XYZ file of C-alpha atoms in Angstrom:
97
model
C -63.046 66.773 165.097
C -66.530 65.883 166.166
C -68.342 62.591 166.647
C -71.067 61.561 164.216
C -73.691 58.879 164.730
C -74.279 56.855 161.587
C -77.234 54.506 161.541
C -77.956 51.859 158.952
C -81.243 50.089 158.312
C -80.507 46.938 156.323
C -82.568 45.352 153.586
C -83.642 41.747 154.271
C -80.552 39.527 154.211
C -79.692 37.802 150.932
C -76.944 35.404 149.862
C -75.246 38.304 148.060
C -75.282 40.344 151.272
C -73.743 37.438 153.200
C -71.056 37.114 150.511
C -70.307 40.852 150.785
C -70.046 40.852 154.595
C -66.260 40.083 154.708
C -65.561 43.120 152.487
C -67.854 45.243 154.667
C -66.024 44.113 157.817
C -62.635 44.762 156.169
C -63.759 48.273 155.190
C -64.899 49.050 158.752
C -61.734 47.514 160.207
C -59.671 49.853 158.029
C -61.601 52.884 159.275
C -61.087 51.693 162.853
C -57.347 51.228 162.350
C -57.166 54.785 160.939
C -58.921 56.091 164.047
C -61.943 57.292 162.065
C -64.383 54.617 163.252
C -64.553 54.835 167.033
C -67.121 52.126 167.756
C -69.701 50.160 165.800
C -72.047 47.224 166.034
C -75.239 45.646 164.777
C -78.647 46.652 166.070
C -80.256 43.252 166.566
C -83.697 43.960 167.983
C -86.511 45.547 166.066
C -87.257 45.679 162.398
C -85.418 46.386 160.240
C -82.081 45.172 161.556
C -79.272 47.654 161.203
C -76.131 49.095 162.721
C -74.866 52.039 164.745
C -71.436 53.482 164.007
C -69.696 56.385 165.747
C -67.336 58.133 163.335
C -64.905 61.030 163.826
C -65.141 63.738 161.210
C -65.376 67.410 160.354
C -68.862 67.448 158.824
C -71.873 65.365 157.858
C -70.729 65.575 154.234
C -67.239 64.287 155.069
C -68.580 61.355 157.086
C -71.195 60.547 154.441
C -68.532 60.564 151.758
C -66.321 58.211 153.782
C -69.231 55.838 154.387
C -70.098 55.816 150.669
C -67.139 53.434 150.323
C -68.771 50.750 152.471
C -69.398 47.662 150.309
C -72.772 47.180 152.039
C -73.796 50.714 151.001
C -72.405 50.301 147.478
C -74.143 46.941 147.112
C -77.552 48.367 148.017
C -77.825 46.445 151.297
C -78.441 49.624 153.305
C -82.075 50.650 152.853
C -81.607 53.832 154.883
C -78.584 55.648 156.273
C -78.549 58.653 158.580
C -75.513 60.714 159.549
C -75.933 63.150 162.424
C -73.505 65.116 164.570
C -73.502 63.683 168.086
C -72.972 66.133 170.941
C -71.620 64.014 173.777
C -73.118 65.147 177.098
C -71.523 62.651 179.513
C -68.297 60.747 179.108
C -65.913 61.215 176.240
C -64.459 59.558 173.203
C -60.787 60.258 172.624
C -60.284 62.651 169.759
C -63.923 63.736 169.502
C -65.211 67.107 170.684
């Protein structure tokens, strides 16, 4: 399996987005418990705000499909999402090539 960098650019925060956040966190927690989500966190400087997630997978399509289940993505709170294979040059992440 390889590592993939997923970036989110969020839409401006709304009450509906805030209400959806617990489901979003639960979704990501499930991926982490499965070993699919290796690390993630919010990008808090710059505009728009967003997130960076490192996901284990076999292909961009597989990772994209898995991330389609994110309640933030389904709810339209992600204005832009990129999924790119990440070739790790220094260090390592267990289970990722």
